Coordinates of C-alpha atoms in Angstrom, one line a residue:
M1 CA -12.0 -26.9 -13.5
V2 CA -10.9 -23.0 -12.9
Y3 CA -12.8 -20.0 -13.6
S4 CA -12.4 -19.0 -17.3
P5 CA -10.2 -16.0 -18.0
E6 CA -12.6 -13.8 -19.6
F7 CA -15.3 -14.3 -16.8
L8 CA -12.7 -13.2 -14.1
E9 CA -12.0 -10.4 -16.5
K10 CA -15.2 -9.3 -16.3
I11 CA -15.9 -9.3 -12.8
R12 CA -12.5 -8.1 -11.8
H13 CA -12.8 -4.9 -13.7
E14 CA -16.3 -4.0 -14.8
K15 CA -18.8 -2.5 -12.5
G16 CA -21.8 -4.5 -13.7
F17 CA -20.5 -7.1 -12.5
D18 CA -19.1 -5.9 -8.9
P19 CA -22.1 -7.6 -6.4
F20 CA -20.7 -4.3 -4.1
S21 CA -22.1 -1.6 -6.8
T22 CA -25.4 -0.1 -7.6
N23 CA -24.4 -1.0 -11.2
F24 CA -24.7 -5.0 -10.3
N25 CA -26.5 -6.4 -13.1
K26 CA -27.1 -10.0 -12.6
N27 CA -28.4 -10.6 -16.2
K28 CA -25.0 -9.5 -17.7
F29 CA -23.7 -12.9 -16.9
A30 CA -25.7 -14.8 -19.3
N31 CA -23.2 -13.4 -22.0
I32 CA -19.7 -14.4 -19.9
I33 CA -20.7 -18.0 -18.6
R34 CA -18.3 -20.6 -20.0
N35 CA -18.4 -23.7 -17.3
K36 CA -19.9 -24.9 -14.3
K37 CA -17.6 -23.1 -11.9
D38 CA -18.5 -20.0 -13.7
Y39 CA -22.2 -20.9 -13.4
K40 CA -21.0 -21.4 -9.5
L41 CA -19.2 -17.8 -9.0
A42 CA -22.0 -16.1 -10.8
N43 CA -24.5 -17.1 -8.4
S44 CA -22.5 -16.7 -5.5
L45 CA -21.9 -13.0 -6.5
I46 CA -25.7 -12.8 -7.0
I47 CA -26.4 -13.9 -3.3
L48 CA -23.8 -11.2 -2.5
N49 CA -25.7 -8.5 -3.9
I50 CA -29.4 -9.6 -2.8
N51 CA -28.6 -11.0 0.6
I52 CA -26.1 -8.5 1.6
F53 CA -25.2 -5.2 -0.1
N54 CA -28.6 -4.5 -1.3
P55 CA -30.0 -5.2 2.8
L56 CA -27.1 -2.6 4.0
L57 CA -27.5 -0.3 1.5
N58 CA -31.1 -0.3 2.1
N59 CA -30.6 0.3 5.9
V60 CA -28.2 3.3 5.3
N61 CA -31.0 4.8 3.2
I62 CA -33.5 4.4 5.7
L63 CA -31.5 6.0 8.4
T64 CA -30.7 8.6 6.1
K65 CA -34.2 9.7 5.4
K66 CA -35.1 9.2 8.7
S67 CA -32.3 11.7 10.0
S68 CA -32.6 14.0 7.2
L69 CA -28.5 14.3 6.9
S70 CA -27.0 15.7 3.8
Y71 CA -24.5 14.2 2.0
S72 CA -22.0 17.2 3.5
Q73 CA -23.2 16.4 7.0
L74 CA -22.8 13.0 6.4
V75 CA -19.1 13.3 5.0
K76 CA -18.1 15.6 7.8
Y77 CA -19.3 13.4 10.7
T78 CA -17.6 10.4 9.3
I79 CA -14.2 12.5 9.2
C80 CA -15.1 13.5 12.7
L81 CA -15.4 10.0 14.3
S82 CA -12.7 8.8 12.6
N83 CA -10.8 11.1 14.0
Y84 CA -11.7 10.4 17.4
E85 CA -11.1 6.9 17.2
T86 CA -7.8 7.3 15.7
H87 CA -7.0 9.6 18.5
L88 CA -8.5 7.2 21.2
T89 CA -6.1 4.3 19.3
Q90 CA -2.9 6.2 19.7
Y91 CA -3.9 7.1 23.2
S92 CA -4.2 3.4 23.8
F93 CA -1.4 2.6 21.9
K94 CA 1.0 5.3 24.2
Q95 CA 0.0 2.9 27.1
K96 CA 0.4 -0.1 25.7
L97 CA 4.0 1.0 24.6
K98 CA 5.0 1.6 28.1
K99 CA 4.7 -1.5 29.7
S100 CA 5.9 -3.3 26.8
K101 CA 9.7 -3.6 25.5
E102 CA 8.5 -4.8 22.0
I103 CA 9.6 -2.1 19.5
N104 CA 7.5 -4.4 16.4
L105 CA 4.4 -3.0 18.5
I106 CA 4.8 0.0 16.4
T107 CA 4.3 -2.1 13.3
E108 CA 1.4 -3.9 14.8
N109 CA 0.0 -0.2 15.8
D110 CA 0.5 0.6 11.8
T111 CA -2.1 -2.0 10.8
V112 CA -4.8 -1.0 13.0
F113 CA -4.3 2.9 11.4
E114 CA -4.1 1.8 8.4
N115 CA -7.2 -0.3 8.6
I116 CA -8.9 2.6 10.2
L117 CA -8.1 4.9 6.9
D118 CA -9.1 2.0 4.7
I119 CA -12.8 1.4 6.6
T120 CA -12.8 5.3 6.5
S121 CA -12.5 5.5 2.6
F122 CA -14.9 2.8 2.1
Q123 CA -18.0 4.4 4.0
L124 CA -17.0 8.0 2.2
E125 CA -17.3 5.9 -1.3
F126 CA -20.2 3.9 0.1
F127 CA -22.3 7.6 0.5
T128 CA -21.9 8.1 -3.0
Y129 CA -24.7 5.6 -3.7
L130 CA -27.1 7.5 -1.4
S131 CA -29.6 9.7 -2.3
F132 CA -30.1 13.2 -0.2
S133 CA -32.7 15.8 -0.4
N134 CA -31.3 17.9 2.2
K135 CA -28.5 20.6 1.6
N136 CA -28.0 21.7 5.4
S137 CA -24.5 21.9 6.5
L138 CA -24.4 22.8 9.9
L139 CA -23.8 19.1 12.5
S140 CA -25.9 20.2 15.6
F141 CA -23.5 16.9 17.5
D142 CA -27.0 16.0 19.4
E143 CA -27.1 12.6 20.8
K144 CA -29.8 11.1 18.6
E145 CA -28.1 12.7 15.3
V146 CA -24.7 11.1 16.5
D147 CA -26.6 8.0 17.5
I148 CA -28.2 7.7 13.7
V149 CA -24.5 8.4 11.8
S150 CA -22.9 5.6 14.1
Q151 CA -25.6 3.6 12.5
I152 CA -24.9 4.3 9.5
L153 CA -21.4 3.9 9.8
H154 CA -21.8 0.5 11.5
F155 CA -23.9 -0.8 8.3
S156 CA -21.3 0.6 5.7
N157 CA -18.5 -0.9 7.8
C158 CA -20.0 -4.3 7.7
C159 CA -20.3 -3.9 4.1
F160 CA -16.9 -2.9 4.1
E161 CA -15.8 -6.4 5.9
Y162 CA -17.6 -8.4 3.1
K163 CA -16.2 -6.6 0.2
K164 CA -12.6 -6.8 1.6
H165 CA -12.7 -10.2 1.8
Y166 CA -14.8 -10.7 -1.4
E167 CA -12.1 -8.9 -2.8
K168 CA -9.1 -10.9 -1.9
A169 CA -10.7 -14.1 -3.2
I170 CA -11.5 -12.7 -6.3
W171 CA -7.9 -11.1 -6.9
S172 CA -6.0 -14.0 -5.5
A173 CA -7.7 -16.3 -7.9
G174 CA -9.1 -18.0 -4.9
E175 CA -12.7 -19.5 -4.4
I176 CA -16.1 -18.4 -3.3
I177 CA -18.5 -21.5 -2.0
L178 CA -22.0 -21.2 -1.0
N179 CA -22.7 -23.2 2.0
K180 CA -25.9 -23.6 4.1
D181 CA -25.5 -21.1 6.7
N182 CA -22.3 -18.8 5.0
I183 CA -20.2 -18.1 2.1
S184 CA -16.7 -19.1 2.6
F185 CA -13.7 -17.1 0.8
N186 CA -11.2 -19.7 0.1
F187 CA -7.4 -19.0 -1.2
G188 CA -6.2 -22.4 -1.7
D189 CA -2.7 -21.5 -1.8
N190 CA -1.3 -20.4 1.3
R191 CA 2.3 -19.6 0.3
F192 CA 0.5 -17.0 -2.0
L193 CA -1.8 -15.9 0.8
K194 CA 1.2 -15.1 2.9
S195 CA 3.6 -13.7 0.7
R196 CA 2.4 -10.3 1.0
D197 CA 2.2 -10.2 4.5
I198 CA 5.6 -11.6 4.7
G199 CA 6.8 -9.0 2.2
I200 CA 5.4 -6.4 4.0
K201 CA 7.0 -7.6 7.2
N202 CA 10.4 -7.3 5.5
I203 CA 9.6 -3.9 4.7
Q204 CA 8.7 -2.7 7.9
N205 CA 12.0 -4.4 9.4
T206 CA 13.4 -2.2 7.0
L207 CA 11.9 0.8 8.4
L208 CA 12.4 -0.2 12.1
G209 CA 16.2 -1.3 11.4
A210 CA 16.9 2.6 10.8
I211 CA 15.8 3.3 14.7
G212 CA 19.1 4.4 16.0
D213 CA 21.0 4.3 12.8
N214 CA 23.7 7.1 13.6
H215 CA 23.9 7.6 9.5
I216 CA 20.0 7.8 9.1
E217 CA 19.6 10.3 11.6
S218 CA 22.1 12.7 10.5
E219 CA 20.4 12.1 7.1
V220 CA 17.0 12.9 8.7
K221 CA 18.9 16.4 10.6
N222 CA 19.8 18.0 7.2
F223 CA 17.1 17.3 5.3
T224 CA 15.1 18.9 8.2
L225 CA 16.9 21.9 8.0
N226 CA 17.3 22.5 4.6
R227 CA 13.5 21.3 3.7
M228 CA 12.6 25.1 4.4
N229 CA 13.3 28.7 2.9
T230 CA 16.6 30.1 3.9
N231 CA 15.2 31.7 7.0
P232 CA 12.5 29.9 8.6
I233 CA 11.3 31.8 11.1
I234 CA 7.8 32.2 12.5
V235 CA 5.8 33.8 9.9
G236 CA 2.0 34.0 11.5
E237 CA -1.1 32.0 12.5
I238 CA -2.9 29.4 11.3
N239 CA -6.7 29.7 11.5
F240 CA -8.1 26.2 12.7
S241 CA -12.2 26.6 12.5
I242 CA -14.1 24.6 15.1
D243 CA -18.1 25.4 14.5
E244 CA -17.7 29.1 13.7
Q245 CA -15.3 30.0 16.2
I246 CA -11.9 30.6 15.7
S247 CA -9.0 28.5 17.1
Y248 CA -5.3 30.1 16.8
R249 CA -2.2 28.1 16.7
K250 CA 0.9 29.3 16.4
R251 CA 3.1 28.3 13.4
A252 CA 6.4 27.2 14.7
I253 CA 9.2 25.2 12.9
S254 CA 9.8 21.6 14.4
D255 CA 11.5 18.6 13.8
C256 CA 9.6 16.1 11.3
N257 CA 9.5 13.0 13.2
Y258 CA 8.3 11.0 9.8
V259 CA 11.3 12.0 7.9
S260 CA 12.9 9.2 8.8
D261 CA 10.5 6.5 7.6
F262 CA 10.2 8.3 4.2
L263 CA 14.2 8.4 3.6
V264 CA 14.8 5.0 4.4
F265 CA 11.4 3.5 2.3
A266 CA 12.1 6.2 -0.7
K267 CA 15.9 5.0 -0.8
S268 CA 15.5 1.3 -0.1
Y269 CA 12.5 0.9 -3.1
Y270 CA 12.4 4.3 -4.7
S271 CA 15.9 5.3 -5.1
H272 CA 16.1 4.7 -9.4
I273 CA 13.2 7.3 -9.6
L274 CA 14.2 10.3 -6.7
Q275 CA 15.5 12.8 -9.0
D276 CA 13.6 12.4 -12.1
K277 CA 11.2 15.2 -13.2
L278 CA 7.7 14.7 -12.9
P279 CA 5.8 16.9 -16.0
E280 CA 2.4 17.6 -14.4
L281 CA 3.8 18.7 -11.3
Y282 CA 5.7 21.1 -12.8
D283 CA 9.2 19.5 -13.0
L284 CA 9.1 18.5 -9.0
N285 CA 10.7 15.4 -8.4
I286 CA 9.7 12.7 -5.4
L287 CA 11.9 14.5 -2.4
D288 CA 10.4 17.9 -3.7
C289 CA 7.3 16.5 -3.3
F290 CA 7.8 15.0 -0.1
I291 CA 9.1 18.8 1.0
I292 CA 5.7 20.0 0.4
F293 CA 3.8 17.3 1.7
S294 CA 5.9 17.7 4.9
E295 CA 4.9 20.8 5.4
I296 CA 0.9 20.2 4.6
Q297 CA 1.3 17.3 7.8
H298 CA 3.6 19.9 10.0
I299 CA 0.3 22.5 9.7
V300 CA -2.1 20.0 10.5
N301 CA 0.2 18.7 13.4
L302 CA -0.6 22.4 14.6
Y303 CA -3.8 21.2 15.4
Q304 CA -4.2 20.8 19.3
K305 CA -6.6 17.6 20.0
P306 CA -8.8 17.9 22.9
V307 CA -8.5 16.0 26.2
L308 CA -10.0 12.5 25.6
L309 CA -12.9 12.0 28.3
S310 CA -14.3 8.9 29.4
T311 CA -18.1 9.7 30.1
E312 CA -20.6 9.8 27.3
E313 CA -21.9 13.1 27.7
G314 CA -18.1 14.2 27.9
I315 CA -17.3 12.7 24.7
L316 CA -20.7 13.9 23.1
N317 CA -19.9 17.7 23.8
N318 CA -16.3 16.8 22.5
L319 CA -16.7 15.7 19.4
K320 CA -16.8 18.7 17.4
E321 CA -13.0 19.2 18.6
Y322 CA -12.2 16.5 16.3
L323 CA -13.5 18.4 13.2
P324 CA -11.0 21.2 12.5
K325 CA -11.7 23.0 9.1
I326 CA -9.1 25.6 7.5
S327 CA -10.0 27.5 4.3
V328 CA -8.1 27.1 1.1
S329 CA -6.8 30.3 0.8
S330 CA -5.4 29.8 4.7
F331 CA -3.6 26.9 3.9
E332 CA -2.2 27.8 0.4
K333 CA -0.5 31.1 2.2
S334 CA 1.3 29.2 5.0
L335 CA 3.0 26.7 2.5
I336 CA 3.5 30.0 0.2
K337 CA 5.4 31.6 2.9
V338 CA 7.4 28.7 4.1
L339 CA 8.3 26.3 1.1
P340 CA 11.2 27.6 -1.6
Y341 CA 8.6 27.2 -4.2
K342 CA 6.7 29.3 -6.6
K343 CA 2.8 29.8 -5.9
E344 CA 1.7 27.9 -8.9
V345 CA 3.5 24.9 -8.2
I346 CA 2.5 24.8 -4.5
C347 CA -1.3 25.4 -5.3
N348 CA -0.9 22.5 -7.8
F349 CA 1.1 19.7 -5.6
L350 CA -1.9 21.1 -2.8
N351 CA -4.9 20.2 -5.2
K352 CA -3.1 17.0 -6.2
C353 CA -3.7 15.8 -2.6
I354 CA -7.7 17.4 -2.6
Y355 CA -10.2 14.6 -3.3
L356 CA -12.9 16.4 -5.1
N357 CA -16.5 14.5 -5.1
S358 CA -15.8 12.6 -8.4
D359 CA -17.2 9.7 -10.7
S360 CA -13.8 9.5 -12.3
K361 CA -11.7 8.3 -8.9
P362 CA -12.5 6.2 -5.6
F363 CA -12.4 7.9 -2.1
D364 CA -9.3 6.7 -0.8
L365 CA -7.6 8.8 2.1
H366 CA -4.3 7.2 1.9
I367 CA -3.6 8.9 -1.7
F368 CA -6.5 12.3 -0.8
P369 CA -5.3 13.0 2.7
L370 CA -7.4 16.5 2.4
I371 CA -11.1 16.8 1.7
I372 CA -13.1 20.0 0.5
V373 CA -16.3 20.0 2.0
D374 CA -18.7 23.3 1.9
D375 CA -15.6 25.2 0.4
N376 CA -13.2 24.5 3.5
I377 CA -10.3 21.8 3.8
Y378 CA -10.9 18.6 6.2
F379 CA -8.7 15.8 7.0
T380 CA -7.8 13.0 8.9
F381 CA -5.6 12.7 11.7
N382 CA -4.4 9.1 10.6
Q383 CA -2.8 9.8 7.4
L384 CA -1.5 13.3 8.2
E385 CA -0.3 12.3 11.3
R386 CA 1.6 9.2 10.7
S387 CA 4.5 7.8 8.2
S388 CA 2.8 6.0 6.2
I389 CA 3.4 9.3 4.0
H390 CA 5.4 6.4 1.8
L391 CA 2.5 5.1 0.9
M392 CA 2.0 8.5 -1.6
I393 CA 5.0 7.9 -3.8
D394 CA 3.1 6.2 -6.6
N395 CA 0.7 8.7 -6.5
W396 CA 3.0 11.4 -7.0
L397 CA 4.3 9.3 -10.1
S398 CA 1.0 9.0 -11.2
V399 CA -0.2 12.2 -11.5
G400 CA 3.3 13.5 -12.1
D401 CA 3.2 11.7 -15.3
I402 CA 6.5 10.0 -14.8
N403 CA 7.0 7.9 -18.2
N404 CA 7.0 4.1 -17.4
S405 CA 10.2 3.6 -19.5
I406 CA 12.1 5.9 -17.6
K407 CA 11.4 3.9 -14.7
G408 CA 12.4 0.8 -15.9
I409 CA 15.7 1.9 -17.4
N410 CA 16.6 3.7 -14.5
Y411 CA 15.6 0.5 -12.3
E412 CA 18.0 -2.0 -14.6
K413 CA 20.8 0.6 -14.2
L414 CA 20.4 0.6 -10.2
V415 CA 20.5 -3.0 -10.1
K416 CA 23.3 -3.4 -12.4
E417 CA 25.2 -0.8 -10.6
K418 CA 24.1 -2.8 -7.3
F419 CA 25.9 -6.0 -9.0
N420 CA 28.6 -4.3 -10.4
H421 CA 29.6 -3.0 -7.0
I422 CA 29.4 -6.7 -5.4
T423 CA 31.9 -7.8 -8.3
D424 CA 34.1 -5.0 -7.6
S425 CA 34.0 -5.0 -3.7
K426 CA 34.3 -9.3 -3.7
N427 CA 37.1 -9.3 -6.2
S428 CA 35.2 -12.8 -7.0
K429 CA 34.4 -14.8 -9.7
I430 CA 30.5 -12.7 -10.1
S431 CA 30.4 -11.0 -12.9
V432 CA 27.3 -8.6 -14.7
L433 CA 27.7 -10.2 -18.6
P434 CA 27.3 -6.6 -20.9
I435 CA 24.5 -8.4 -22.9
K436 CA 21.6 -6.4 -24.1
K437 CA 20.9 -7.5 -27.5
I438 CA 21.3 -10.8 -29.7
D439 CA 21.3 -11.3 -33.2
K440 CA 18.1 -12.8 -34.3
F441 CA 16.4 -12.5 -31.1
N442 CA 13.4 -9.6 -30.8
G443 CA 13.4 -9.5 -27.2
Q444 CA 16.0 -7.7 -24.8
I445 CA 17.4 -9.2 -21.7
D446 CA 17.7 -7.1 -19.0
L447 CA 20.7 -8.5 -16.7
V448 CA 22.8 -11.7 -17.1
L449 CA 25.0 -12.4 -13.9
K450 CA 27.5 -15.2 -14.3
I451 CA 28.8 -16.6 -11.2
E452 CA 31.5 -19.6 -12.4
N453 CA 29.7 -21.7 -14.3
L454 CA 26.1 -20.7 -13.4
Y455 CA 24.1 -17.9 -15.1
I456 CA 21.2 -15.9 -14.0
V457 CA 19.0 -14.3 -16.7
A458 CA 16.6 -12.1 -15.3
E459 CA 13.8 -9.8 -16.9
L460 CA 13.7 -6.7 -14.0
K461 CA 10.2 -5.0 -13.1
A462 CA 10.1 -2.2 -11.0
E463 CA 6.7 -2.2 -9.3
V464 CA 4.1 0.0 -7.4
Y465 CA 4.2 -0.6 -3.7
P466 CA 0.3 -3.1 -3.3
I467 CA -1.4 -0.8 -0.8
N468 CA -4.9 -3.1 -1.4
S469 CA -4.9 -6.6 -2.7
R470 CA -6.6 -5.5 -6.1
K471 CA -3.0 -3.5 -6.7
Y472 CA -0.8 -6.9 -5.2
Y473 CA -3.3 -9.4 -7.4
S474 CA -3.3 -7.4 -10.4
S475 CA 0.4 -7.0 -10.9
Y476 CA 0.6 -10.7 -10.7
H477 CA -2.0 -11.7 -13.1
Y478 CA -1.8 -8.7 -15.4
G479 CA 1.0 -6.3 -14.6
D480 CA 4.7 -5.9 -15.3
L481 CA 5.2 -9.0 -13.6
Y482 CA 3.3 -11.1 -15.7
K483 CA 4.7 -9.3 -18.8
G484 CA 8.2 -10.4 -17.7
A485 CA 7.5 -13.6 -17.0
N486 CA 6.1 -14.0 -20.6
Q487 CA 9.2 -11.9 -22.1
L488 CA 11.3 -14.6 -20.0
I489 CA 9.6 -17.5 -21.7
E490 CA 10.5 -16.3 -24.9
T491 CA 14.4 -15.4 -23.9
K492 CA 15.2 -19.1 -22.3
K493 CA 13.5 -20.5 -25.5
F494 CA 15.6 -18.6 -27.5
I495 CA 18.5 -19.6 -25.3
I496 CA 18.0 -23.0 -25.1
E497 CA 17.4 -23.8 -28.6
N498 CA 20.1 -21.8 -29.9
S499 CA 23.2 -22.3 -28.3
R500 CA 25.1 -22.1 -31.0
I501 CA 24.6 -18.7 -32.2
L502 CA 24.7 -17.0 -28.9
P503 CA 27.5 -14.5 -27.9
K504 CA 31.0 -15.5 -26.5
E505 CA 30.1 -14.7 -23.3
L506 CA 27.0 -17.0 -23.2
S507 CA 28.9 -19.9 -24.6
G508 CA 28.9 -22.2 -21.9
I509 CA 25.3 -22.0 -21.2
T510 CA 22.9 -24.9 -20.9
E511 CA 19.5 -25.6 -19.9
D512 CA 21.5 -27.3 -16.5
N513 CA 23.4 -24.4 -15.5
V514 CA 20.9 -21.6 -15.8
I515 CA 18.6 -20.0 -13.7
F516 CA 15.5 -17.8 -15.3
V517 CA 14.2 -15.4 -12.7
L518 CA 12.1 -12.3 -12.2
I519 CA 13.6 -9.4 -10.2
T520 CA 11.4 -6.6 -8.6
N521 CA 12.0 -3.3 -6.4
F522 CA 9.5 -4.9 -3.4
P523 CA 10.3 -8.0 -1.4
V524 CA 6.4 -8.9 -1.3
Y525 CA 6.5 -11.3 -4.4
D526 CA 9.8 -13.0 -2.9
G527 CA 9.2 -17.1 -3.0
L528 CA 6.1 -16.6 -5.7
K529 CA 6.2 -17.6 -9.3
I530 CA 4.6 -16.9 -12.7
K531 CA 4.5 -19.2 -15.3
G532 CA 7.3 -21.5 -13.6
F533 CA 9.9 -18.4 -13.2
P534 CA 10.3 -17.0 -9.1
I535 CA 10.1 -13.7 -8.0
I536 CA 12.5 -12.1 -6.1
N537 CA 13.5 -8.6 -4.7
E538 CA 17.2 -7.3 -6.1
E539 CA 18.2 -6.7 -2.1
T540 CA 17.2 -10.4 -1.1
L541 CA 19.3 -11.7 -4.0
L542 CA 22.4 -9.5 -2.9
N543 CA 21.8 -10.4 0.6
Y544 CA 22.7 -13.6 -0.5
F545 CA 25.9 -12.6 -1.9
Y546 CA 26.9 -10.0 0.9
T547 CA 27.1 -12.7 3.4
D548 CA 26.6 -16.5 4.3
R549 CA 23.9 -16.1 6.7
M550 CA 20.6 -14.5 8.4
K551 CA 20.5 -13.1 11.7
I552 CA 17.2 -12.8 13.7
K553 CA 17.4 -10.2 15.8
S554 CA 15.1 -9.5 18.9
V555 CA 14.5 -5.6 19.5
S556 CA 13.8 -4.1 22.3
K557 CA 14.0 -0.7 23.9
G558 CA 17.7 0.0 23.8
N559 CA 18.9 -3.7 23.3
T560 CA 19.1 -5.7 20.2
Q561 CA 20.2 -9.4 20.4
I562 CA 20.5 -12.3 18.0
I563 CA 18.3 -15.0 18.9
E564 CA 19.2 -17.2 15.8
E565 CA 21.1 -17.7 12.6
I566 CA 20.6 -19.7 9.2
M567 CA 23.4 -20.0 7.4
Y568 CA 22.8 -19.7 3.7
Y569 CA 26.1 -21.7 2.7
N570 CA 29.2 -22.9 4.4
N571 CA 31.7 -23.1 1.5
E572 CA 32.2 -22.1 -2.1
K573 CA 30.8 -25.4 -3.6
E574 CA 27.4 -24.8 -1.3
F575 CA 27.5 -21.3 -2.4
I576 CA 26.8 -22.1 -6.1
K577 CA 24.3 -25.6 -5.1
N578 CA 22.0 -23.7 -2.8
L579 CA 21.6 -20.6 -4.9
K580 CA 18.9 -21.7 -6.5
A581 CA 16.7 -23.1 -3.6
Y582 CA 17.7 -19.5 -1.7
I583 CA 16.0 -17.9 -4.9
D584 CA 12.8 -20.2 -4.8
N585 CA 12.3 -20.0 -1.4
P586 CA 14.4 -17.2 0.6
P587 CA 15.2 -17.8 4.1
F588 CA 13.3 -15.5 5.3
L589 CA 10.2 -16.4 3.8
K590 CA 10.4 -19.5 5.1
F591 CA 11.5 -18.3 8.6
M592 CA 8.7 -16.3 9.0
S593 CA 6.3 -18.9 7.2
K594 CA 6.9 -21.2 10.1
S595 CA 6.0 -18.6 12.7
S596 CA 2.8 -17.7 10.9
S597 CA -0.6 -19.6 10.3
V598 CA -3.7 -19.1 8.2
N599 CA -6.2 -19.1 10.9
K600 CA -10.1 -19.5 9.9
Y601 CA -12.8 -16.7 10.9
I602 CA -16.4 -15.9 10.6
Y603 CA -18.0 -12.9 9.9
S604 CA -21.4 -12.3 10.5
V605 CA -24.0 -8.9 11.0
N606 CA -27.3 -10.7 12.2
H607 CA -29.2 -13.8 11.8
N608 CA -31.1 -12.4 8.4
M609 CA -27.8 -12.2 6.3
P610 CA -25.4 -14.8 5.7
S611 CA -22.1 -14.9 7.6
I612 CA -18.8 -15.4 5.8
E613 CA -16.0 -17.4 6.5
F614 CA -12.7 -16.1 5.4
E615 CA -8.8 -16.5 6.0
I616 CA -6.3 -14.4 7.4
V617 CA -2.4 -14.7 8.2
E618 CA -1.3 -14.6 12.0
F619 CA 2.0 -14.1 13.1

């Protein structure tokens, strides 16, 4: 027995069924429960709300009233402590990197920083549930007040951990089971659980593969030189205000270390949409957005962090140095002086990067890295110093109001060009059939490949980057991939049942010599199926045609070594025979699955609250 679709739809999308919201209303369940499984899940959600969310929220409310902290004070303290933790983590990572030759430490470090950003975003969102009476905005940084803030952040962090695993279970169609001493979040299908993490590893490997690539380094150099006005001289000073004192930092042009990651990521996964105009961003394109945002990063990077101290007294005295602020007008003027865009274009884009306290959108520092409090801009070191800029591309496309049909048309054109390139270069029996519309068939076919007597019929879907479990699973269960699977059902049925009236290019097609597949721009869904149809990234599929093997490399500082080779095929006969198995279970996924495990952990705040048991993929 599974949860009823209507029940899952409600608890995934409506605030009244979210146990980690003050809008939660247990009385609403009576109208949507359809079976015993629904009843058990509803009971679990009520327990999560009553025994976890409400006590944690109550503890935070008590501390807030006890300290008389205002909303703006709490937000500023949170940013400050997040910046301190980021700085401490950066320092620890650099020390670790000095002692290790493993370059994949970089990806481990990225994961840690993303977690800090996720937690800080949730904490800022969590504060919107609180009630404040004090309007004071100045921070004392005395030991007692900082200690209370630390306790508040601890409780909100606990709530984040509970909610994170709850959402993974709900969106992955897993189970939430009430046991005697804990609440268990089960995913059931380990392959489904692993697919996103392995896909992200694949993306990280793509970025790491650019390190030392002369072609990429040349592109980065050209981009950096051309990103400013033709005369990029020193243009003045940026005023970072700490407390009520002003700290001056000279503005100078410096290299953008994050350009490489952005260009590699953008060209690998968004090349179909890089040049299209974004109407709500004054017709900027994605590369324009990056040019402006890279200068925002550059300004923030001018701020000189304090020296890390080891004593509690030293840390407390230094804490205010982790809360720099810049006036909105100062930020705007600095950008206008160095960027080749009109004032209204730059100011409009800057506003799209700023979070304004609003009920219409949640706090998300991944896409709103600048925060206005008391008419000043505050920022987190985390998002604005690292290369996670590529996580913002989908937000630029969204706020820029790009037409989804344009994305789809461009992606289809790009994929066909890639496969046509193989046809030309290989001079083989692979061909892209010029079929779009079939008589008496209401739908359209995005791509048909013919390899000797084998056919591949594909739906092409350009997805957004799955920055969290909600976006990842919603695309699978509701989004374009799901719609693509429904389209493939109709396509398959028509082709198989109407072989006699198909165009001559498809005259040899039968149920036994055709593969129906969903092709997408990210490798995070490789190896999964929707309604029986496999999903594969176009680059993963192209790799099969380009080479007969996968090379597993060990990358250390200054050294790359092949440690294993996995053969796809040895001859033309195996090339055809092994293709379906490759699509169903790509070797990279198979290799990473062997070197990964799904391990269970227990998380608990104290004996008064139920602990949770959850699963994590570890490599």
